mmCIF file of C-alpha atoms in Angstrom:
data_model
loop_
_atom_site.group_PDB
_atom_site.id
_atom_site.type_symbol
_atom_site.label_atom_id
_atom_site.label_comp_id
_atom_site.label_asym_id
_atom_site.label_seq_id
_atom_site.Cartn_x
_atom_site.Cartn_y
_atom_site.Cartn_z
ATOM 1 C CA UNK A 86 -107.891 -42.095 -51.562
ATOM 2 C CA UNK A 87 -109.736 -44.576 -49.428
ATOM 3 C CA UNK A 88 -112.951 -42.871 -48.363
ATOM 4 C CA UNK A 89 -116.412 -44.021 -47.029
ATOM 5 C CA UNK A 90 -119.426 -40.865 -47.141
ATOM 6 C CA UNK A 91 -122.521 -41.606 -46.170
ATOM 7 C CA UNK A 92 -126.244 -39.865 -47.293
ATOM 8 C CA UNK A 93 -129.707 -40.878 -46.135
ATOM 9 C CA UNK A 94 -130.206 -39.519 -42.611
ATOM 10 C CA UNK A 95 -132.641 -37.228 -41.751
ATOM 11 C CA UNK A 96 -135.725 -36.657 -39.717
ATOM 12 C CA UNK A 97 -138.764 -39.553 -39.382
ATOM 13 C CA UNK A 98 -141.645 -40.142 -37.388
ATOM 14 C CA UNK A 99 -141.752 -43.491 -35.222
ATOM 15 C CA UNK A 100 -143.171 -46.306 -37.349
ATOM 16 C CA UNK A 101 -141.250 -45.134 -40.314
ATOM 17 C CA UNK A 102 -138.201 -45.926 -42.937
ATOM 18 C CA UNK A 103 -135.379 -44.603 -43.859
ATOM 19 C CA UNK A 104 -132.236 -46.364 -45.887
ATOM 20 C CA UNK A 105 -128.611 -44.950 -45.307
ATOM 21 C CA UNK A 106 -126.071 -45.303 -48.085
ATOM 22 C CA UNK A 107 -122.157 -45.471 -47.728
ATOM 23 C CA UNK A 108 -120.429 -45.017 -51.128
ATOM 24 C CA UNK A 109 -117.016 -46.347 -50.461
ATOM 25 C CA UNK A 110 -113.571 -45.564 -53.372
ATOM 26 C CA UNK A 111 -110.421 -46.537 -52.587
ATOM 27 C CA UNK A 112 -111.167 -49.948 -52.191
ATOM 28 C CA UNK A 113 -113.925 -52.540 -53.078
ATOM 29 C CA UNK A 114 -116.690 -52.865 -50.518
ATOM 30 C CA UNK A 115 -117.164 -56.631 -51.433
ATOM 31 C CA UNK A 116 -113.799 -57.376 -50.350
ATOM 32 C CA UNK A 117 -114.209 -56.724 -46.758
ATOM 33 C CA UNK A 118 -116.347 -56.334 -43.872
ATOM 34 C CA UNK A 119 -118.658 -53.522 -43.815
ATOM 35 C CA UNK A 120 -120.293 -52.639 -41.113
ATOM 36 C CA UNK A 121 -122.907 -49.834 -39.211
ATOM 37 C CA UNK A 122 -121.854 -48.323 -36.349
ATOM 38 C CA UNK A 123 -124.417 -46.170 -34.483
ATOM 39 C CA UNK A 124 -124.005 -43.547 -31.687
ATOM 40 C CA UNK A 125 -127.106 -42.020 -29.880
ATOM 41 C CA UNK A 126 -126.694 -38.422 -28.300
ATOM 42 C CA UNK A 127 -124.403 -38.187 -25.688
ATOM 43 C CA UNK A 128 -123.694 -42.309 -25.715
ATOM 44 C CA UNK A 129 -121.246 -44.811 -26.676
ATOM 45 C CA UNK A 130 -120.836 -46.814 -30.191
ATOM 46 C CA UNK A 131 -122.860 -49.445 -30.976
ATOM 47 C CA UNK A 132 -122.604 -51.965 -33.842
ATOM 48 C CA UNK A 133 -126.011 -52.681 -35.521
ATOM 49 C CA UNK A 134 -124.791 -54.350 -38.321
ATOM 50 C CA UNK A 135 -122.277 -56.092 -40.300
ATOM 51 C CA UNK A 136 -122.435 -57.691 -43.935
ATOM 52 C CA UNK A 137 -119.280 -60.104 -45.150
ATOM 53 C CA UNK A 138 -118.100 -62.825 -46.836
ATOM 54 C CA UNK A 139 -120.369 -62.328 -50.211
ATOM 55 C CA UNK A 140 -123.256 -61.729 -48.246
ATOM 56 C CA UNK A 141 -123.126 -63.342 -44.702
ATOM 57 C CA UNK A 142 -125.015 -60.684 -41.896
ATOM 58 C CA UNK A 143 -124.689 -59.489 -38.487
ATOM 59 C CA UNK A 144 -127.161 -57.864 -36.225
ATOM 60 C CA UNK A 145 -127.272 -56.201 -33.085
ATOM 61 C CA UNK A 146 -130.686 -57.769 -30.987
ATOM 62 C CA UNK A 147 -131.706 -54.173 -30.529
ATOM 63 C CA UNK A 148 -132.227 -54.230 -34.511
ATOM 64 C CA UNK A 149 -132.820 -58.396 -35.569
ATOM 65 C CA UNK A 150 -136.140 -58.160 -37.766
ATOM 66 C CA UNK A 151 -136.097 -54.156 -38.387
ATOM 67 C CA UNK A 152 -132.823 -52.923 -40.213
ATOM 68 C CA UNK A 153 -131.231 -54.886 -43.488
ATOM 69 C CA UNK A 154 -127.910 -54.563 -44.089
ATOM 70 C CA UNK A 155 -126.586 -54.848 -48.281
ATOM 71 C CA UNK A 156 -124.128 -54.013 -50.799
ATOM 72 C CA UNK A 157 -124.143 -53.281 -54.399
ATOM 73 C CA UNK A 158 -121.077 -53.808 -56.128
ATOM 74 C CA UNK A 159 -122.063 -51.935 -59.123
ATOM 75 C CA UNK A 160 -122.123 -48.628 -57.245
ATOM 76 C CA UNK A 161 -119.325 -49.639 -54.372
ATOM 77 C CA UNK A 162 -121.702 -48.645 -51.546
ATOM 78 C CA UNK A 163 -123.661 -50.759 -48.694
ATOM 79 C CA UNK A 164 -126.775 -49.975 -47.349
ATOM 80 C CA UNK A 165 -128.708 -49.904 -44.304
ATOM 81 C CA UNK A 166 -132.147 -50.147 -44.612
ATOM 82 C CA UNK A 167 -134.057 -49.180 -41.577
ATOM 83 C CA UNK A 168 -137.563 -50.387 -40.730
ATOM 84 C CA UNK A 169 -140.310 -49.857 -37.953
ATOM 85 C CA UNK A 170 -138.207 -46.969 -36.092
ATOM 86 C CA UNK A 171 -137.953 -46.305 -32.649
ATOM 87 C CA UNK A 172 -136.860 -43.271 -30.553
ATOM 88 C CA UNK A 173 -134.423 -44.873 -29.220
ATOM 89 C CA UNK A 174 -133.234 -45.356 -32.832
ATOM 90 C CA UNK A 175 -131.959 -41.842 -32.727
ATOM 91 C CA UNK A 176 -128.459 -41.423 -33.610
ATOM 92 C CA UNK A 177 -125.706 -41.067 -35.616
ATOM 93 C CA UNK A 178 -125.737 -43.740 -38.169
ATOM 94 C CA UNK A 179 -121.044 -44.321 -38.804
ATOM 95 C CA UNK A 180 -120.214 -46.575 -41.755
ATOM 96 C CA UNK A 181 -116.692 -48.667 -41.109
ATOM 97 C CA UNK A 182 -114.690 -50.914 -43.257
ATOM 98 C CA UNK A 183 -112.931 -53.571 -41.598
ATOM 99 C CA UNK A 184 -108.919 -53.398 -42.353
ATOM 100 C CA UNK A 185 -108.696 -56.643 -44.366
ATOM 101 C CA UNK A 186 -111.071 -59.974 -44.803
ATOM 102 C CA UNK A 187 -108.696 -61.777 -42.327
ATOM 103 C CA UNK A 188 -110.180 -62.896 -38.974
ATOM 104 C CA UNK A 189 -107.393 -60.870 -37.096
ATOM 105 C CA UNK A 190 -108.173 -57.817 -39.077
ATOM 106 C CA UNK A 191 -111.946 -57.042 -38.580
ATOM 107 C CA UNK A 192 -111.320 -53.950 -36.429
ATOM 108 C CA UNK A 193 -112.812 -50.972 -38.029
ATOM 109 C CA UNK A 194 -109.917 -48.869 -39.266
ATOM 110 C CA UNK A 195 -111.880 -46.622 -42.092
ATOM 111 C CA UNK A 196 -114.977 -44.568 -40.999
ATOM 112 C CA UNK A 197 -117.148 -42.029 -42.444
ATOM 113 C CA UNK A 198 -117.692 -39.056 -41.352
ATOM 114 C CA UNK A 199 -121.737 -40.079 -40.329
ATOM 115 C CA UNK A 200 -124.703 -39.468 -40.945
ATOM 116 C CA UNK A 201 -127.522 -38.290 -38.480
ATOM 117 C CA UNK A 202 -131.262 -39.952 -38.412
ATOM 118 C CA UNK A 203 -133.597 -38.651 -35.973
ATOM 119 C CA UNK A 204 -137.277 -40.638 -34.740
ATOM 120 C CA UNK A 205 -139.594 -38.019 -33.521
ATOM 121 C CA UNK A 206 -143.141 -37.138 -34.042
ATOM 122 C CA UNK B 401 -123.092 -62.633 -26.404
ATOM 123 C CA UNK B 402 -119.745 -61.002 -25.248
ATOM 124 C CA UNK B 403 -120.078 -57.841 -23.158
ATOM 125 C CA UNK B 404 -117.709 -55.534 -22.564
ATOM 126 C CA UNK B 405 -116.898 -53.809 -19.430
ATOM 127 C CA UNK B 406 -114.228 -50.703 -19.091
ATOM 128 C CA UNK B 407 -113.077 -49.066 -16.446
ATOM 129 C CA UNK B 408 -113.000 -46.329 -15.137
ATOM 130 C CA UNK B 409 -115.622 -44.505 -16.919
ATOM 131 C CA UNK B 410 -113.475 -41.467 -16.165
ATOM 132 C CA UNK B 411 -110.475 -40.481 -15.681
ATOM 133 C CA UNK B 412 -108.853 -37.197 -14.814
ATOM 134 C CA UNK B 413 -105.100 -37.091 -15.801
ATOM 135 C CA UNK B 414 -102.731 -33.840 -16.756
ATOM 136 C CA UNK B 415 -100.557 -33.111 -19.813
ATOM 137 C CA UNK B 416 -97.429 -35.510 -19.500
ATOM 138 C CA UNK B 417 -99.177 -37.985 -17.004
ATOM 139 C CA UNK B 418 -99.581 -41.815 -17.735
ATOM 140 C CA UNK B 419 -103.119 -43.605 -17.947
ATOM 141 C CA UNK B 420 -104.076 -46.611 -17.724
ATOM 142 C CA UNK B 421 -107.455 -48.037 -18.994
ATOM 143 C CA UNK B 422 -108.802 -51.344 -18.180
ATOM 144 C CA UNK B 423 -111.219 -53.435 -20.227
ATOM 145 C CA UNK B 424 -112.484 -56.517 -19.804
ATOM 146 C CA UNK B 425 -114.581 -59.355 -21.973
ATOM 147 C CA UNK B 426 -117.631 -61.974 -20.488
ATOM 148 C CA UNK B 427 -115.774 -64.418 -22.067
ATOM 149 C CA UNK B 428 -112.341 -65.100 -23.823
ATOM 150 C CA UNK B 429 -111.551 -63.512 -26.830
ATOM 151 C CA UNK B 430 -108.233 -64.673 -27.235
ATOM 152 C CA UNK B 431 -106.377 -61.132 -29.038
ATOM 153 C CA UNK B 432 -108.808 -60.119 -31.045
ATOM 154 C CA UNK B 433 -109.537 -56.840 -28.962
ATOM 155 C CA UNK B 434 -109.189 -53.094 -30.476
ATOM 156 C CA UNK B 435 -109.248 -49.878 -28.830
ATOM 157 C CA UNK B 436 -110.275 -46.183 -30.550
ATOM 158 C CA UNK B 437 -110.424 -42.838 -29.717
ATOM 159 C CA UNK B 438 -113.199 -40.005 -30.157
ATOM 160 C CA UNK B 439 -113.019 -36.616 -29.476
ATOM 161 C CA UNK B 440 -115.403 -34.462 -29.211
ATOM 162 C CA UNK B 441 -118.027 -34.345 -32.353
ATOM 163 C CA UNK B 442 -114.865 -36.131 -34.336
ATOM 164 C CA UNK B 443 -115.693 -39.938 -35.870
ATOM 165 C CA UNK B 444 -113.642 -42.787 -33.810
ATOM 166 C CA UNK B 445 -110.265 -43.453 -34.566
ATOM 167 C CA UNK B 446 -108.446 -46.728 -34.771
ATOM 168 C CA UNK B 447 -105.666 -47.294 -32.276
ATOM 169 C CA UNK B 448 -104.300 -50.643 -31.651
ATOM 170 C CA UNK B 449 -106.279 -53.854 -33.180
ATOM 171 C CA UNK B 450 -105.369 -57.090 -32.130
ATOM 172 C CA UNK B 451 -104.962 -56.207 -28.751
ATOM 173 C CA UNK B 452 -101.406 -54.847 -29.019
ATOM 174 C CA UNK B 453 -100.488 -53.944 -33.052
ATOM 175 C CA UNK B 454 -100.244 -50.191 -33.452
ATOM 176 C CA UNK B 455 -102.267 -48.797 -36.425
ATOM 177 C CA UNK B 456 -100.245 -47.345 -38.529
ATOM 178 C CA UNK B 457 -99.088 -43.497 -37.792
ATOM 179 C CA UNK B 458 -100.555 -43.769 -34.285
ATOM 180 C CA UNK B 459 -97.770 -42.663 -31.913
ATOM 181 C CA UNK B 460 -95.635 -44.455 -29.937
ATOM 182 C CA UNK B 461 -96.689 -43.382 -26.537
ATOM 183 C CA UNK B 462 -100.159 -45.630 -26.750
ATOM 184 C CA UNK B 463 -99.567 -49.205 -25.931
ATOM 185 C CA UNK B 464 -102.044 -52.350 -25.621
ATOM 186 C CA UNK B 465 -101.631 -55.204 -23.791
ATOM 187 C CA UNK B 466 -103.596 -58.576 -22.633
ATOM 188 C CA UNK B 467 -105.338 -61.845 -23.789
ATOM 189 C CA UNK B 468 -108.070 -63.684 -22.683
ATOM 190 C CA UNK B 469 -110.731 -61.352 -21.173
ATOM 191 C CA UNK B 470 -108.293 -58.689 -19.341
ATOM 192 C CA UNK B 471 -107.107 -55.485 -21.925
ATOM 193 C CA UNK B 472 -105.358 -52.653 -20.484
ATOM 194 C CA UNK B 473 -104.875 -49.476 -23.151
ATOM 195 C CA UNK B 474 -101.732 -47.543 -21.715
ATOM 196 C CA UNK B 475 -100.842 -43.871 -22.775
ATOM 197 C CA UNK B 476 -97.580 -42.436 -21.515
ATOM 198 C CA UNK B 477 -96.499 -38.642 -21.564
ATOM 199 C CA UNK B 478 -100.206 -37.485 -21.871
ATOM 200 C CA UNK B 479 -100.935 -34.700 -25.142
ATOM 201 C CA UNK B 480 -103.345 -32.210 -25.308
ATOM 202 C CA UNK B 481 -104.727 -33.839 -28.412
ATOM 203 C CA UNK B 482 -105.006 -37.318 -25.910
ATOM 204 C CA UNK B 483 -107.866 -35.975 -24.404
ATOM 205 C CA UNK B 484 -110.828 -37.915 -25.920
ATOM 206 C CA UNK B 485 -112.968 -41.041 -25.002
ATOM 207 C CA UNK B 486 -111.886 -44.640 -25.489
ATOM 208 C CA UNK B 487 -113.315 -47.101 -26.484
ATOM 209 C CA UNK B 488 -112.644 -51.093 -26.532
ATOM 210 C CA UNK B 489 -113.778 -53.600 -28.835
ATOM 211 C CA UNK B 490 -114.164 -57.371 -29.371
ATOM 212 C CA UNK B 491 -114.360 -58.695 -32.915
ATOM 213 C CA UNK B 492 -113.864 -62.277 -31.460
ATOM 214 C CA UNK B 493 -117.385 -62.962 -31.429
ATOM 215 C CA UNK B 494 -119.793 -60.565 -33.849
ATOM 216 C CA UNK B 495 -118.216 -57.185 -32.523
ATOM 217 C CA UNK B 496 -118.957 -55.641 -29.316
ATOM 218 C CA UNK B 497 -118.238 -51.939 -27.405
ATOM 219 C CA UNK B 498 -117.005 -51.298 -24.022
ATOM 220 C CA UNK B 499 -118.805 -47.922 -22.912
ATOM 221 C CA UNK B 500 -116.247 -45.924 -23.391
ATOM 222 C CA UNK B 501 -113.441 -44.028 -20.761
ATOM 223 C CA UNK B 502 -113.772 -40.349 -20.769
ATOM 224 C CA UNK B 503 -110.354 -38.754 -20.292
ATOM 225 C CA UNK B 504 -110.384 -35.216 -19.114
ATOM 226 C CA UNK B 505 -108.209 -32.644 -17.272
#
C-alpha cells in the first residue's frame, strides 16, 4: 500500500528546531517529487518545500535560509528540518508525493495524514 | 512568482445544485493547474491535475477546464460529501495555492 506518515511535530519555543520525518512504502521517495505542505490554523495550504530530481530544492520565501528539505534512501523517508522558528510557523506540517517524475504529473496526489508543530513560549 | 487568485471565497450552494469555481494565475501556466478538496480536519484530496484529467476514482460530476491563467473547477448535482474547501494549484512554476473556496449550505 502506498502510504506517507509523518512524526516530529510537537511543541517549541520561538528561536528553536524541530525536524519532521515522512517515512514513505509503497513507492521509492527518490523517484519522485516530495514535497511539504503546511497549513496554519484556520488557513489555506502552503508549499514550503520541495526536494527532486536526486537532490534539486524548492522553497517557499517565507522559509529560504530557515527550513532544509532531504531524503534518505536507506530509510525511504524525507525530512524537513526546521530552523530559527517563528509563530507564524505554527501549523500543520502535510507530506505529499508528486504522482510521477514527469513535468505534467507534479500535482500532489499522496498525502499524509500530518503532523502538527506549534511555536509558542 | 505565480500567485494564485480564486474566487469566490465562498459559496453557498444546496444538495443537487451546480458550482462553479474560478481560479486564476499572475501569469500563464499553460495546463499544468490542479484542484483538491478538504473537508473539515480531513488531509486534501487530489481532484483533477493537469487542469482537466480526473484522478482516478474521483466521480464524474467534477469537471476542470481552462489554459493559460483562467481555471474554472465545475461540480454538477451537488453531494453531501461535496461540501468541503477547494483549492487550486500551479505546478507550472515551483507550486503555488489559490486560498481556497469554502463551499457550504
Amino acid at each position: 500500500e502506498v502510504q506517507l506518515v509523518e512524526s516530529g511535530g510537537g511543541l517549541v519555543q520561538p528561536g528553536g528546531s524541530l525536524r519532521l520525518s515522512c517515512a514513505a512504502s509503497g513507492f521509492t521517495v527518490s523517484s519522485l517529487y516530495m514535497s511539504w505542505v503546511r497549513q496554519a490554523p484556520g488557513k489555506g495550504l502552503e508549499c514550503v518545500s520541495v526536494i527532486y530530481s536526486g537532490g534539486s530544492t524548492y522553497y517557499a520565501d517565507s522559509v529560504k535560509g530557515r527550513f532544509i528539505i532531504s531524503t534518505d534512501n536507506s530509510k525511504n523517508t524525507a525530512y524537513l528540518q526546521m530552523n530559527s522558528l517563528r509563530a507564524e510557523d505554527t501549523a500543520v506540517y502535510y507530506c505529499a508525493r508528486s504522482k510521477s517524475a514527469r513535468f505534467e504529473d507534479r500535482a500532489f496526489d499522496i498525502w499524509g495524514q500530518g503532523t502538527k508543530v506549534t511555536v509558542s513560549s | 512568482d505565480t500567485q494564485m487568485t480564486q474566487s469566490p471565497s465562498t459559496v453557498s450552494a444546496d444538495v443537487g445544485d451546480t458550482v462553479t469555481i474560478t481560479c486564476r494565475a499572475s501569469q500563464n501556466i499553460d495546463s499544468w493547474l490542479a484542484w483538491y478538496q478538504q473537508r473539515l480536519g480531513s488531509v486534501p484530496k487530489l481532484l483533477i491535475y493537469k487542469a482537466s484529467t480526473l484522478e482516478s476514482g474521483v466521480p464524474s460530476r467534477f469537471s476542470g477546464s481552462g489554459s493559460g491563467t483562467e481555471f474554472t473547477l465545475t461540480i454538477t448535482s451537488l453531494q453531501p460529501d461535496d461540501f468541503a474547501t477547494y483549492y487550486c494549484q500551479q505546478y507550472y512554476s515551483y507550486w503555488a495555492f489559490g486560498q481556497g473556496t469554502k463551499v457550504e449550505i
